[in-house]
Amino acid sequence: MCAHVIIAEDDAKQAELLRRYLEREGHAVTVVGDGLAALDAVRHKEPDLLVLDVMMPRADGLDVVRVLRAERRELPVLMLTARSTEDDLLLGLDLGADDYVTKPYSPRELMARVRTLLRRSRRASDAGETAPVDEAVLTVGTLVVDPTRHVVSVGGEAVECTPGEFRILAALAAEPERVFTRQQLLAELHGFDRYISDRTVDVHVMNLRKKIEPAPRRPTRLLTVFGVGYKLTDPAKATARASS
């Protein structure tokens, strides 16, 4: 699968190493050294993937993701970060990054994640070419997920979701009450790949709860099934069952 990949990395040695690995796999590569150059390259070159360092001059990687998603650009973004705290990872995914790799990393692991993101992006593109004009709107209580228009609302109020969050929510909403394992939800995000951590699913779920639950720490809609995974339920129906 040959693709055009932009590397945004201000460390010249790291950027050169990534470029060599990507070109060895047949990809065309553009290297830039700061955040503003990354934005300019994405806008003018329309790449298939952006490999984006968080700490860069002029504009950091988080700002780059924020701007790209505000512009409704759906290209996959793989973030490289020396920050490993949960808050930093939550923020990156919340802004719309598709995956992250914490430095120091193995180039082989990073290439595996690149392949996974490109496969998922290619599948989504192929499905878009063959899918019906309109897909069924998914409704679970007051939660509405529109796959065609990529719109989510709760009680009539619009909810902004990142691409990863939307894919997980759409999978859960398509089969309410079904318990999905983390690996099954990872398949919705990336396809099966041993290099992708199921922690990514937990982060997306935490972010979704902040957006669709009245009290995120006491969820009534997106529930944890301990030892198994997650499910989506209608709180009104659950309350009715409990009182009957």
PDB file of N, CA and C in Angstrom, residues 9-89:
ATOM      1  N   GLU A   9       8.448  16.752  12.324  1.00  0.00           N
ATOM      2  CA  GLU A   9       9.378  16.407  13.413  1.00  0.00           C
ATOM      3  C   GLU A   9      10.554  17.378  13.359  1.00  0.00           C
ATOM      4  N   ASP A  10      10.829  18.079  14.467  1.00  0.00           N
ATOM      5  CA  ASP A  10      11.908  19.069  14.447  1.00  0.00           C
ATOM      6  C   ASP A  10      13.271  18.467  14.774  1.00  0.00           C
ATOM      7  N   ASP A  11      13.304  17.214  15.206  1.00  0.00           N
ATOM      8  CA  ASP A  11      14.573  16.519  15.416  1.00  0.00           C
ATOM      9  C   ASP A  11      15.004  15.902  14.087  1.00  0.00           C
ATOM     10  N   ALA A  12      16.042  16.464  13.480  1.00  0.00           N
ATOM     11  CA  ALA A  12      16.449  16.055  12.131  1.00  0.00           C
ATOM     12  C   ALA A  12      16.824  14.578  12.067  1.00  0.00           C
ATOM     13  N   LYS A  13      17.497  14.053  13.101  1.00  0.00           N
ATOM     14  CA  LYS A  13      17.893  12.647  13.082  1.00  0.00           C
ATOM     15  C   LYS A  13      16.668  11.735  13.153  1.00  0.00           C
ATOM     16  N   GLN A  14      15.715  12.073  14.020  1.00  0.00           N
ATOM     17  CA  GLN A  14      14.487  11.282  14.107  1.00  0.00           C
ATOM     18  C   GLN A  14      13.719  11.333  12.800  1.00  0.00           C
ATOM     19  N   ALA A  15      13.618  12.512  12.210  1.00  0.00           N
ATOM     20  CA  ALA A  15      12.882  12.664  10.956  1.00  0.00           C
ATOM     21  C   ALA A  15      13.522  11.850   9.839  1.00  0.00           C
ATOM     22  N   GLU A  16      14.860  11.857   9.778  1.00  0.00           N
ATOM     23  CA  GLU A  16      15.554  11.102   8.741  1.00  0.00           C
ATOM     24  C   GLU A  16      15.363   9.601   8.929  1.00  0.00           C
ATOM     25  N   LEU A  17      15.401   9.144  10.172  1.00  0.00           N
ATOM     26  CA  LEU A  17      15.177   7.725  10.436  1.00  0.00           C
ATOM     27  C   LEU A  17      13.778   7.306   9.988  1.00  0.00           C
ATOM     28  N   LEU A  18      12.769   8.106  10.335  1.00  0.00           N
ATOM     29  CA  LEU A  18      11.399   7.791   9.934  1.00  0.00           C
ATOM     30  C   LEU A  18      11.249   7.818   8.418  1.00  0.00           C
ATOM     31  N   ARG A  19      11.866   8.802   7.793  1.00  0.00           N
ATOM     32  CA  ARG A  19      11.777   8.897   6.334  1.00  0.00           C
ATOM     33  C   ARG A  19      12.324   7.636   5.673  1.00  0.00           C
ATOM     34  N   ARG A  20      13.474   7.149   6.150  1.00  0.00           N
ATOM     35  CA  ARG A  20      14.086   5.956   5.549  1.00  0.00           C
ATOM     36  C   ARG A  20      13.190   4.732   5.721  1.00  0.00           C
ATOM     37  N   TYR A  21      12.623   4.556   6.895  1.00  0.00           N
ATOM     38  CA  TYR A  21      11.745   3.410   7.127  1.00  0.00           C
ATOM     39  C   TYR A  21      10.499   3.480   6.240  1.00  0.00           C
ATOM     40  N   LEU A  22       9.919   4.659   6.131  1.00  0.00           N
ATOM     41  CA  LEU A  22       8.710   4.808   5.316  1.00  0.00           C
ATOM     42  C   LEU A  22       9.004   4.606   3.835  1.00  0.00           C
ATOM     43  N   GLU A  23      10.100   5.160   3.359  1.00  0.00           N
ATOM     44  CA  GLU A  23      10.448   4.992   1.946  1.00  0.00           C
ATOM     45  C   GLU A  23      10.809   3.548   1.638  1.00  0.00           C
ATOM     46  N   ARG A  24      11.377   2.845   2.613  1.00  0.00           N
ATOM     47  CA  ARG A  24      11.690   1.421   2.429  1.00  0.00           C
ATOM     48  C   ARG A  24      10.412   0.613   2.193  1.00  0.00           C
ATOM     49  N   GLU A  25       9.294   1.082   2.755  1.00  0.00           N
ATOM     50  CA  GLU A  25       8.014   0.401   2.549  1.00  0.00           C
ATOM     51  C   GLU A  25       7.258   0.923   1.333  1.00  0.00           C
ATOM     52  N   GLY A  26       7.894   1.799   0.576  1.00  0.00           N
ATOM     53  CA  GLY A  26       7.302   2.243  -0.687  1.00  0.00           C
ATOM     54  C   GLY A  26       6.505   3.518  -0.625  1.00  0.00           C
ATOM     55  N   HIS A  27       6.531   4.222   0.507  1.00  0.00           N
ATOM     56  CA  HIS A  27       5.739   5.440   0.641  1.00  0.00           C
ATOM     57  C   HIS A  27       6.511   6.662   0.159  1.00  0.00           C
ATOM     58  N   ALA A  28       5.780   7.636  -0.352  1.00  0.00           N
ATOM     59  CA  ALA A  28       6.346   8.947  -0.635  1.00  0.00           C
ATOM     60  C   ALA A  28       6.304   9.753   0.656  1.00  0.00           C
ATOM     61  N   VAL A  29       7.379  10.490   0.940  1.00  0.00           N
ATOM     62  CA  VAL A  29       7.501  11.158   2.231  1.00  0.00           C
ATOM     63  C   VAL A  29       7.851  12.628   2.047  1.00  0.00           C
ATOM     64  N   THR A  30       7.161  13.474   2.808  1.00  0.00           N
ATOM     65  CA  THR A  30       7.506  14.888   2.926  1.00  0.00           C
ATOM     66  C   THR A  30       7.848  15.160   4.382  1.00  0.00           C
ATOM     67  N   VAL A  31       8.993  15.798   4.627  1.00  0.00           N
ATOM     68  CA  VAL A  31       9.437  16.099   5.980  1.00  0.00           C
ATOM     69  C   VAL A  31       9.369  17.603   6.217  1.00  0.00           C
ATOM     70  N   VAL A  32       8.747  18.004   7.324  1.00  0.00           N
ATOM     71  CA  VAL A  32       8.728  19.406   7.733  1.00  0.00           C
ATOM     72  C   VAL A  32       9.170  19.481   9.190  1.00  0.00           C
ATOM     73  N   GLY A  33       9.625  20.672   9.607  1.00  0.00           N
ATOM     74  CA  GLY A  33      10.237  20.780  10.923  1.00  0.00           C
ATOM     75  C   GLY A  33       9.512  21.617  11.943  1.00  0.00           C
ATOM     76  N   ASP A  34       8.308  22.101  11.617  1.00  0.00           N
ATOM     77  CA  ASP A  34       7.556  22.867  12.609  1.00  0.00           C
ATOM     78  C   ASP A  34       6.069  22.767  12.314  1.00  0.00           C
ATOM     79  N   GLY A  35       5.259  23.233  13.263  1.00  0.00           N
ATOM     80  CA  GLY A  35       3.815  23.060  13.162  1.00  0.00           C
ATOM     81  C   GLY A  35       3.174  23.837  12.035  1.00  0.00           C
ATOM     82  N   LEU A  36       3.603  25.065  11.801  1.00  0.00           N
ATOM     83  CA  LEU A  36       3.006  25.855  10.722  1.00  0.00           C
ATOM     84  C   LEU A  36       3.333  25.248   9.359  1.00  0.00           C
ATOM     85  N   ALA A  37       4.560  24.732   9.211  1.00  0.00           N
ATOM     86  CA  ALA A  37       4.924  24.057   7.964  1.00  0.00           C
ATOM     87  C   ALA A  37       4.092  22.793   7.774  1.00  0.00           C
ATOM     88  N   ALA A  38       3.773  22.099   8.882  1.00  0.00           N
ATOM     89  CA  ALA A  38       2.928  20.903   8.788  1.00  0.00           C
ATOM     90  C   ALA A  38       1.541  21.269   8.269  1.00  0.00           C
ATOM     91  N   LEU A  39       0.948  22.326   8.801  1.00  0.00           N
ATOM     92  CA  LEU A  39      -0.371  22.760   8.332  1.00  0.00           C
ATOM     93  C   LEU A  39      -0.331  23.121   6.852  1.00  0.00           C
ATOM     94  N   ASP A  40       0.701  23.855   6.449  1.00  0.00           N
ATOM     95  CA  ASP A  40       0.816  24.259   5.048  1.00  0.00           C
ATOM     96  C   ASP A  40       0.963  23.036   4.145  1.00  0.00           C
ATOM     97  N   ALA A  41       1.761  22.058   4.567  1.00  0.00           N
ATOM     98  CA  ALA A  41       1.977  20.858   3.747  1.00  0.00           C
ATOM     99  C   ALA A  41       0.692  20.048   3.608  1.00  0.00           C
ATOM    100  N   VAL A  42      -0.054  19.898   4.691  1.00  0.00           N
ATOM    101  CA  VAL A  42      -1.315  19.152   4.624  1.00  0.00           C
ATOM    102  C   VAL A  42      -2.292  19.838   3.674  1.00  0.00           C
ATOM    103  N   ARG A  43      -2.388  21.145   3.764  1.00  0.00           N
ATOM    104  CA  ARG A  43      -3.348  21.891   2.942  1.00  0.00           C
ATOM    105  C   ARG A  43      -3.013  21.826   1.467  1.00  0.00           C
ATOM    106  N   HIS A  44      -1.732  21.775   1.136  1.00  0.00           N
ATOM    107  CA  HIS A  44      -1.339  21.832  -0.275  1.00  0.00           C
ATOM    108  C   HIS A  44      -1.050  20.465  -0.895  1.00  0.00           C
ATOM    109  N   LYS A  45      -0.708  19.475  -0.080  1.00  0.00           N
ATOM    110  CA  LYS A  45      -0.298  18.180  -0.629  1.00  0.00           C
ATOM    111  C   LYS A  45      -1.339  17.082  -0.448  1.00  0.00           C
ATOM    112  N   GLU A  46      -2.354  17.289   0.415  1.00  0.00           N
ATOM    113  CA  GLU A  46      -3.410  16.296   0.633  1.00  0.00           C
ATOM    114  C   GLU A  46      -2.829  14.902   0.897  1.00  0.00           C
ATOM    115  N   PRO A  47      -2.080  14.724   1.996  1.00  0.00           N
ATOM    116  CA  PRO A  47      -1.427  13.439   2.271  1.00  0.00           C
ATOM    117  C   PRO A  47      -2.423  12.384   2.727  1.00  0.00           C
ATOM    118  N   ASP A  48      -1.932  11.146   2.813  1.00  0.00           N
ATOM    119  CA  ASP A  48      -2.732  10.037   3.320  1.00  0.00           C
ATOM    120  C   ASP A  48      -2.574   9.860   4.827  1.00  0.00           C
ATOM    121  N   LEU A  49      -1.493  10.394   5.393  1.00  0.00           N
ATOM    122  CA  LEU A  49      -1.220  10.225   6.817  1.00  0.00           C
ATOM    123  C   LEU A  49      -0.284  11.329   7.268  1.00  0.00           C
ATOM    124  N   LEU A  50      -0.499  11.802   8.500  1.00  0.00           N
ATOM    125  CA  LEU A  50       0.399  12.770   9.124  1.00  0.00           C
ATOM    126  C   LEU A  50       0.996  12.133  10.373  1.00  0.00           C
ATOM    127  N   VAL A  51       2.328  12.027  10.399  1.00  0.00           N
ATOM    128  CA  VAL A  51       3.052  11.589  11.589  1.00  0.00           C
ATOM    129  C   VAL A  51       3.558  12.852  12.263  1.00  0.00           C
ATOM    130  N   LEU A  52       3.061  13.130  13.456  1.00  0.00           N
ATOM    131  CA  LEU A  52       3.161  14.468  14.029  1.00  0.00           C
ATOM    132  C   LEU A  52       3.783  14.451  15.421  1.00  0.00           C
ATOM    133  N   ASP A  53       4.932  15.118  15.563  1.00  0.00           N
ATOM    134  CA  ASP A  53       5.542  15.268  16.873  1.00  0.00           C
ATOM    135  C   ASP A  53       4.752  16.300  17.683  1.00  0.00           C
ATOM    136  N   VAL A  54       4.645  16.083  18.986  1.00  0.00           N
ATOM    137  CA  VAL A  54       3.903  17.032  19.817  1.00  0.00           C
ATOM    138  C   VAL A  54       4.708  18.301  20.054  1.00  0.00           C
ATOM    139  N   MET A  55       5.965  18.165  20.460  1.00  0.00           N
ATOM    140  CA  MET A  55       6.782  19.318  20.817  1.00  0.00           C
ATOM    141  C   MET A  55       7.526  19.836  19.590  1.00  0.00           C
ATOM    142  N   MET A  56       7.008  20.929  19.007  1.00  0.00           N
ATOM    143  CA  MET A  56       7.630  21.528  17.828  1.00  0.00           C
ATOM    144  C   MET A  56       7.586  23.045  17.938  1.00  0.00           C
ATOM    145  N   PRO A  57       8.496  23.734  17.221  1.00  0.00           N
ATOM    146  CA  PRO A  57       8.459  25.202  17.229  1.00  0.00           C
ATOM    147  C   PRO A  57       7.318  25.753  16.395  1.00  0.00           C
ATOM    148  N   ARG A  58       7.015  27.024  16.634  1.00  0.00           N
ATOM    149  CA  ARG A  58       6.026  27.824  15.911  1.00  0.00           C
ATOM    150  C   ARG A  58       4.585  27.411  16.223  1.00  0.00           C
ATOM    151  N   ALA A  59       4.277  26.132  16.152  1.00  0.00           N
ATOM    152  CA  ALA A  59       2.972  25.621  16.591  1.00  0.00           C
ATOM    153  C   ALA A  59       3.188  24.161  16.989  1.00  0.00           C
ATOM    154  N   ASP A  60       2.734  23.780  18.178  1.00  0.00           N
ATOM    155  CA  ASP A  60       2.989  22.397  18.589  1.00  0.00           C
ATOM    156  C   ASP A  60       1.980  21.451  17.950  1.00  0.00           C
ATOM    157  N   GLY A  61       2.231  20.152  18.142  1.00  0.00           N
ATOM    158  CA  GLY A  61       1.399  19.158  17.482  1.00  0.00           C
ATOM    159  C   GLY A  61      -0.056  19.206  17.892  1.00  0.00           C
ATOM    160  N   LEU A  62      -0.323  19.533  19.149  1.00  0.00           N
ATOM    161  CA  LEU A  62      -1.709  19.625  19.610  1.00  0.00           C
ATOM    162  C   LEU A  62      -2.448  20.738  18.883  1.00  0.00           C
ATOM    163  N   ASP A  63      -1.773  21.875  18.683  1.00  0.00           N
ATOM    164  CA  ASP A  63      -2.389  22.971  17.937  1.00  0.00           C
ATOM    165  C   ASP A  63      -2.643  22.580  16.491  1.00  0.00           C
ATOM    166  N   VAL A  64      -1.725  21.827  15.911  1.00  0.00           N
ATOM    167  CA  VAL A  64      -1.894  21.384  14.519  1.00  0.00           C
ATOM    168  C   VAL A  64      -3.135  20.502  14.394  1.00  0.00           C
ATOM    169  N   VAL A  65      -3.286  19.536  15.297  1.00  0.00           N
ATOM    170  CA  VAL A  65      -4.464  18.662  15.254  1.00  0.00           C
ATOM    171  C   VAL A  65      -5.733  19.477  15.441  1.00  0.00           C
ATOM    172  N   ARG A  66      -5.706  20.399  16.385  1.00  0.00           N
ATOM    173  CA  ARG A  66      -6.882  21.242  16.653  1.00  0.00           C
ATOM    174  C   ARG A  66      -7.319  21.992  15.388  1.00  0.00           C
ATOM    175  N   VAL A  67      -6.368  22.558  14.673  1.00  0.00           N
ATOM    176  CA  VAL A  67      -6.697  23.312  13.460  1.00  0.00           C
ATOM    177  C   VAL A  67      -7.196  22.393  12.352  1.00  0.00           C
ATOM    178  N   LEU A  68      -6.525  21.261  12.155  1.00  0.00           N
ATOM    179  CA  LEU A  68      -6.926  20.345  11.082  1.00  0.00           C
ATOM    180  C   LEU A  68      -8.336  19.819  11.296  1.00  0.00           C
ATOM    181  N   ARG A  69      -8.684  19.462  12.525  1.00  0.00           N
ATOM    182  CA  ARG A  69     -10.034  18.959  12.772  1.00  0.00           C
ATOM    183  C   ARG A  69     -11.061  20.078  12.672  1.00  0.00           C
ATOM    184  N   ALA A  70     -10.687  21.301  13.048  1.00  0.00           N
ATOM    185  CA  ALA A  70     -11.607  22.426  12.883  1.00  0.00           C
ATOM    186  C   ALA A  70     -11.883  22.676  11.405  1.00  0.00           C
ATOM    187  N   GLU A  71     -10.914  22.351  10.550  1.00  0.00           N
ATOM    188  CA  GLU A  71     -11.087  22.489   9.104  1.00  0.00           C
ATOM    189  C   GLU A  71     -11.775  21.274   8.481  1.00  0.00           C
ATOM    190  N   ARG A  72     -12.196  20.323   9.328  1.00  0.00           N
ATOM    191  CA  ARG A  72     -12.903  19.113   8.895  1.00  0.00           C
ATOM    192  C   ARG A  72     -12.031  18.211   8.030  1.00  0.00           C
ATOM    193  N   ARG A  73     -10.743  18.230   8.243  1.00  0.00           N
ATOM    194  CA  ARG A  73      -9.844  17.328   7.517  1.00  0.00           C
ATOM    195  C   ARG A  73      -9.787  15.999   8.253  1.00  0.00           C
ATOM    196  N   GLU A  74     -10.048  14.918   7.530  1.00  0.00           N
ATOM    197  CA  GLU A  74     -10.209  13.600   8.140  1.00  0.00           C
ATOM    198  C   GLU A  74      -8.973  12.720   8.036  1.00  0.00           C
ATOM    199  N   LEU A  75      -7.837  13.251   7.557  1.00  0.00           N
ATOM    200  CA  LEU A  75      -6.677  12.386   7.390  1.00  0.00           C
ATOM    201  C   LEU A  75      -6.238  11.805   8.731  1.00  0.00           C
ATOM    202  N   PRO A  76      -5.743  10.570   8.730  1.00  0.00           N
ATOM    203  CA  PRO A  76      -5.269   9.964   9.975  1.00  0.00           C
ATOM    204  C   PRO A  76      -4.061  10.721  10.529  1.00  0.00           C
ATOM    205  N   VAL A  77      -4.017  10.873  11.847  1.00  0.00           N
ATOM    206  CA  VAL A  77      -2.910  11.548  12.516  1.00  0.00           C
ATOM    207  C   VAL A  77      -2.337  10.616  13.580  1.00  0.00           C
ATOM    208  N   LEU A  78      -1.052  10.335  13.449  1.00  0.00           N
ATOM    209  CA  LEU A  78      -0.325   9.534  14.441  1.00  0.00           C
ATOM    210  C   LEU A  78       0.620  10.473  15.167  1.00  0.00           C
ATOM    211  N   MET A  79       0.419  10.633  16.468  1.00  0.00           N
ATOM    212  CA  MET A  79       1.214  11.576  17.233  1.00  0.00           C
ATOM    213  C   MET A  79       2.401  10.892  17.902  1.00  0.00           C
ATOM    214  N   LEU A  80       3.523  11.602  17.901  1.00  0.00           N
ATOM    215  CA  LEU A  80       4.725  11.158  18.592  1.00  0.00           C
ATOM    216  C   LEU A  80       4.898  12.049  19.808  1.00  0.00           C
ATOM    217  N   THR A  81       4.981  11.460  20.989  1.00  0.00           N
ATOM    218  CA  THR A  81       5.038  12.290  22.180  1.00  0.00           C
ATOM    219  C   THR A  81       5.991  11.743  23.218  1.00  0.00           C
ATOM    220  N   ALA A  82       6.747  12.646  23.841  1.00  0.00           N
ATOM    221  CA  ALA A  82       7.575  12.273  24.981  1.00  0.00           C
ATOM    222  C   ALA A  82       6.779  12.372  26.262  1.00  0.00           C
ATOM    223  N   ARG A  83       5.564  12.918  26.173  1.00  0.00           N
ATOM    224  CA  ARG A  83       4.685  13.028  27.327  1.00  0.00           C
ATOM    225  C   ARG A  83       3.927  11.717  27.501  1.00  0.00           C
ATOM    226  N   SER A  84       3.924  11.189  28.690  1.00  0.00           N
ATOM    227  CA  SER A  84       3.270   9.896  28.890  1.00  0.00           C
ATOM    228  C   SER A  84       2.173   9.951  29.940  1.00  0.00           C
ATOM    229  N   THR A  85       1.851  11.152  30.460  1.00  0.00           N
ATOM    230  CA  THR A  85       0.794  11.220  31.459  1.00  0.00           C
ATOM    231  C   THR A  85      -0.560  11.043  30.795  1.00  0.00           C
ATOM    232  N   GLU A  86      -1.515  10.565  31.567  1.00  0.00           N
ATOM    233  CA  GLU A  86      -2.850  10.309  31.029  1.00  0.00           C
ATOM    234  C   GLU A  86      -3.490  11.573  30.484  1.00  0.00           C
ATOM    235  N   ASP A  87      -3.295  12.704  31.167  1.00  0.00           N
ATOM    236  CA  ASP A  87      -3.914  13.950  30.706  1.00  0.00           C
ATOM    237  C   ASP A  87      -3.427  14.340  29.327  1.00  0.00           C
ATOM    238  N   ASP A  88      -2.116  14.175  29.070  1.00  0.00           N
ATOM    239  CA  ASP A  88      -1.578  14.514  27.758  1.00  0.00           C
ATOM    240  C   ASP A  88      -2.155  13.610  26.672  1.00  0.00           C
ATOM    241  N   LEU A  89      -2.251  12.304  26.970  1.00  0.00           N
ATOM    242  CA  LEU A  89      -2.786  11.370  25.986  1.00  0.00           C
ATOM    243  C   LEU A  89      -4.266  11.631  25.744  1.00  0.00           C
TER     244      LEU A  89
END
